[in-house]
Coordinates of C-alpha atoms and ligand atoms in Angstrom, one line a residue:
M1 CA -16.5 -6.0 -6.1
S2 CA -16.5 -2.8 -8.1
G3 CA -14.5 0.4 -7.8
T4 CA -16.7 2.3 -5.3
H5 CA -17.3 -0.8 -3.3
Y6 CA -13.5 -1.2 -2.9
A7 CA -13.4 2.5 -1.8
T8 CA -16.0 1.8 0.8
E9 CA -14.2 -1.3 2.0
I10 CA -11.0 0.8 2.3
L11 CA -12.8 3.3 4.5
K12 CA -14.0 0.5 6.7
E13 CA -10.4 -0.8 7.1
L14 CA -9.2 2.8 7.9
E15 CA -11.9 3.3 10.5
R16 CA -10.9 0.0 12.2
L17 CA -7.2 0.9 12.0
L18 CA -7.6 4.5 13.4
T19 CA -9.5 3.4 16.5
R20 CA -6.4 1.3 17.4
I21 CA -4.0 4.4 17.4
S22 CA -3.1 5.7 20.7
N23 CA -4.0 9.3 21.6
T24 CA -1.1 9.3 24.2
E25 CA 1.3 8.3 21.5
L26 CA 0.1 11.0 19.2
E27 CA 0.3 13.7 22.0
T28 CA 3.8 12.6 23.1
M29 CA 4.9 12.9 19.4
A30 CA 3.3 16.5 19.1
E31 CA 5.2 17.5 22.3
L32 CA 8.4 16.3 20.8
V33 CA 7.8 18.3 17.7
L34 CA 7.3 21.4 19.8
R35 CA 10.3 20.8 21.9
S36 CA 12.6 20.6 18.7
E37 CA 14.1 23.4 16.9
K38 CA 14.0 21.9 13.4
V39 CA 12.1 18.9 12.2
F40 CA 13.6 16.7 9.6
I41 CA 11.1 14.3 7.9
A42 CA 12.1 11.2 6.0
G43 CA 10.5 8.1 4.5
A44 CA 10.9 5.9 1.5
G45 CA 8.5 5.2 -1.3
R46 CA 4.8 5.8 -0.5
S47 CA 5.6 6.3 3.1
G48 CA 7.9 9.1 2.2
L49 CA 5.3 10.8 0.1
M50 CA 3.0 10.8 3.1
G51 CA 5.8 12.3 5.1
K52 CA 6.3 15.1 2.5
A53 CA 2.6 15.9 2.6
F54 CA 3.0 16.3 6.4
A55 CA 6.2 18.4 6.0
M56 CA 4.2 21.0 4.1
R57 CA 1.4 21.2 6.8
L58 CA 3.9 21.3 9.5
M59 CA 5.7 24.2 7.7
H60 CA 2.3 25.9 7.5
T61 CA 2.0 25.8 11.4
G62 CA 5.2 27.9 11.5
R63 CA 7.8 25.3 12.4
Q64 CA 11.2 24.9 10.7
V65 CA 10.8 21.8 8.6
Y66 CA 12.9 20.0 6.2
V67 CA 12.6 16.9 4.1
A68 CA 15.8 14.8 4.4
G69 CA 17.7 14.4 1.2
E70 CA 16.5 17.6 -0.5
T71 CA 19.2 19.9 -2.0
V72 CA 18.4 22.8 0.5
T73 CA 18.1 20.6 3.5
P74 CA 20.8 21.6 6.2
G75 CA 22.5 19.3 8.7
I76 CA 20.6 18.0 11.8
G77 CA 21.8 19.1 15.2
P78 CA 21.3 18.0 18.8
T79 CA 18.3 20.3 19.3
D80 CA 16.4 18.8 16.3
L81 CA 14.1 16.0 15.6
L82 CA 14.3 13.3 12.8
L83 CA 10.7 12.1 12.3
L84 CA 10.7 8.9 10.3
C85 CA 7.7 7.3 8.5
S86 CA 8.3 3.6 8.0
G87 CA 5.9 0.8 8.2
S88 CA 8.6 -1.9 8.6
G89 CA 10.9 0.3 10.7
E90 CA 13.7 -1.5 8.9
T91 CA 14.2 0.4 5.6
G92 CA 18.0 0.6 5.0
S93 CA 18.5 4.3 4.2
L94 CA 16.2 5.3 7.2
T95 CA 18.0 3.1 9.6
V96 CA 21.3 4.7 8.6
M97 CA 19.7 8.2 9.1
A98 CA 18.3 7.2 12.4
R99 CA 21.7 5.9 13.7
K100 CA 23.5 9.1 12.5
A101 CA 20.8 11.3 14.2
V102 CA 21.3 9.5 17.4
R103 CA 25.1 9.8 17.1
I104 CA 24.7 13.6 16.6
G105 CA 22.4 13.8 19.7
A106 CA 19.2 14.6 17.8
R107 CA 16.0 12.9 18.7
V108 CA 14.2 10.3 16.6
G109 CA 10.4 9.9 16.3
L110 CA 8.9 7.1 14.4
I111 CA 5.5 6.3 12.9
T112 CA 5.4 2.6 12.1
I113 CA 3.6 -0.7 12.2
K114 CA 6.5 -2.2 14.3
P115 CA 7.6 -0.4 17.4
E116 CA 10.0 -3.3 18.1
S117 CA 11.9 -2.7 14.8
T118 CA 15.5 -1.5 14.4
I119 CA 14.4 2.1 14.0
G120 CA 11.8 1.8 16.8
Q121 CA 14.7 0.8 19.2
L122 CA 16.5 4.1 18.3
A123 CA 13.3 6.3 18.7
E124 CA 12.4 8.4 21.7
A125 CA 8.7 8.6 20.5
I126 CA 6.7 6.2 18.5
V127 CA 3.2 6.2 17.2
Q128 CA 2.1 2.8 16.1
V129 CA -0.2 2.4 13.2
P130 CA -1.1 -1.3 13.5
A131 CA -1.7 -2.2 9.8
S132 CA -0.5 -5.3 8.0
A133 CA 3.1 -5.3 7.0
K134 CA 3.8 -4.9 3.2
E135 CA 5.1 -8.6 3.0
D136 CA 2.0 -10.0 5.0
T137 CA -0.6 -8.6 2.5
A138 CA 1.1 -10.6 -0.2
A139 CA 0.7 -13.8 1.7
S140 CA -2.9 -15.1 1.7
G141 CA -4.6 -15.3 5.1
A142 CA -2.2 -13.2 7.0
A143 CA -3.7 -9.8 6.0
I144 CA -6.2 -7.5 7.8
T145 CA -6.7 -5.6 4.5
I146 CA -7.9 -6.3 1.0
Q147 CA -5.2 -3.9 -0.3
P148 CA -1.9 -4.8 -1.7
M149 CA 1.5 -4.2 0.1
G150 CA 1.6 -1.3 2.6
S151 CA -1.3 0.6 1.3
L152 CA -3.4 0.5 4.5
F153 CA -0.4 1.6 6.5
E154 CA 0.4 4.5 4.1
Q155 CA -3.2 5.7 4.2
G156 CA -3.4 5.4 8.0
L157 CA -0.1 7.2 8.2
L158 CA -1.4 10.2 6.3
L159 CA -4.5 10.4 8.4
C160 CA -2.4 10.0 11.6
L161 CA -0.1 12.8 10.4
D162 CA -3.1 15.2 9.7
A163 CA -4.5 14.3 13.2
L164 CA -1.0 15.3 14.5
V165 CA -1.2 18.6 12.7
L166 CA -4.7 19.2 14.3
T167 CA -3.2 18.2 17.7
L168 CA -0.5 20.8 17.2
M169 CA -2.9 23.5 16.1
D170 CA -4.9 22.9 19.4
M171 CA -1.8 23.0 21.5
E172 CA -0.4 26.2 20.0
G173 CA -3.8 28.0 19.2
I174 CA -3.0 28.1 15.4
T175 CA -5.9 28.6 13.0
G176 CA -6.3 27.5 9.4
A177 CA -6.1 31.2 8.4
D178 CA -2.7 31.6 10.1
M179 CA -1.6 28.5 8.1
F180 CA -2.9 29.7 4.8
G181 CA -0.9 32.9 5.2
R182 CA 2.3 30.8 5.2
H183 CA 1.4 28.8 2.0
A184 CA 3.7 29.0 -1.1
N185 CA 2.9 32.1 -3.2
L186 CA 5.2 31.0 -6.1
E187 CA 2.9 28.2 -7.2
Ligands
LIG1 O1 6.5 2.5 -1.1 C1 6.3 1.6 -0.4 C2 5.8 0.2 -0.8 O2 5.0 0.5 -2.0 C3 5.1 -0.6 0.1 O3 3.6 -0.2 0.0 C4 6.9 1.6 1.0 O4 6.4 2.8 1.6 C5 8.4 1.7 0.9 O5 8.9 0.4 0.5 C6 9.0 1.9 2.3 O6 8.8 0.9 3.2 P1 8.6 1.1 4.7 O7 9.8 1.9 5.2 O8 8.5 -0.1 5.4 O9 7.3 2.0 5.0

């Protein structure tokens, strides 16, 4: 298979994956975002990069958004949401954050392959992105993707988060122009 054929195959994988994501779960997550004063986003590695892309768009919708671990990020409080992006739902640093957020009384949201995971058990709202786990794609036969590791999850995660932004725009009557007005002007 050549480069563009791979890209076409990836699109087919994503189409199959996205039809298996629940609208109800997405809407529940959108409602949780709207009910929270501040939204803190966290994820490790590539999952974290997708989370950061979402954090920017969520800021564009007018919400108070922070990426956990950045120097200017304040503390989380009981009226806030910690939204975690983790395929496994078991990543150590994120599990620690989730436990701390729960202890403080904040809500935890999770986008994951594994709702039954440690973080899943701490989360009030979960959107399941039913891709292959990163370790399964390394083992022959177990995967539903031709891609290595967590790539299918991470791509599905980004699309799912962009769908969440559109859902929030619908719910709040926000336009793309409103959002563009909030974009960074020191680029
Ligand atoms: O970067 C990642 C790795 O390349 C797998 O594709 C993962 O996103 C990172 O390891 C975090 O894992 P999860 O918390 O299980 O998403």
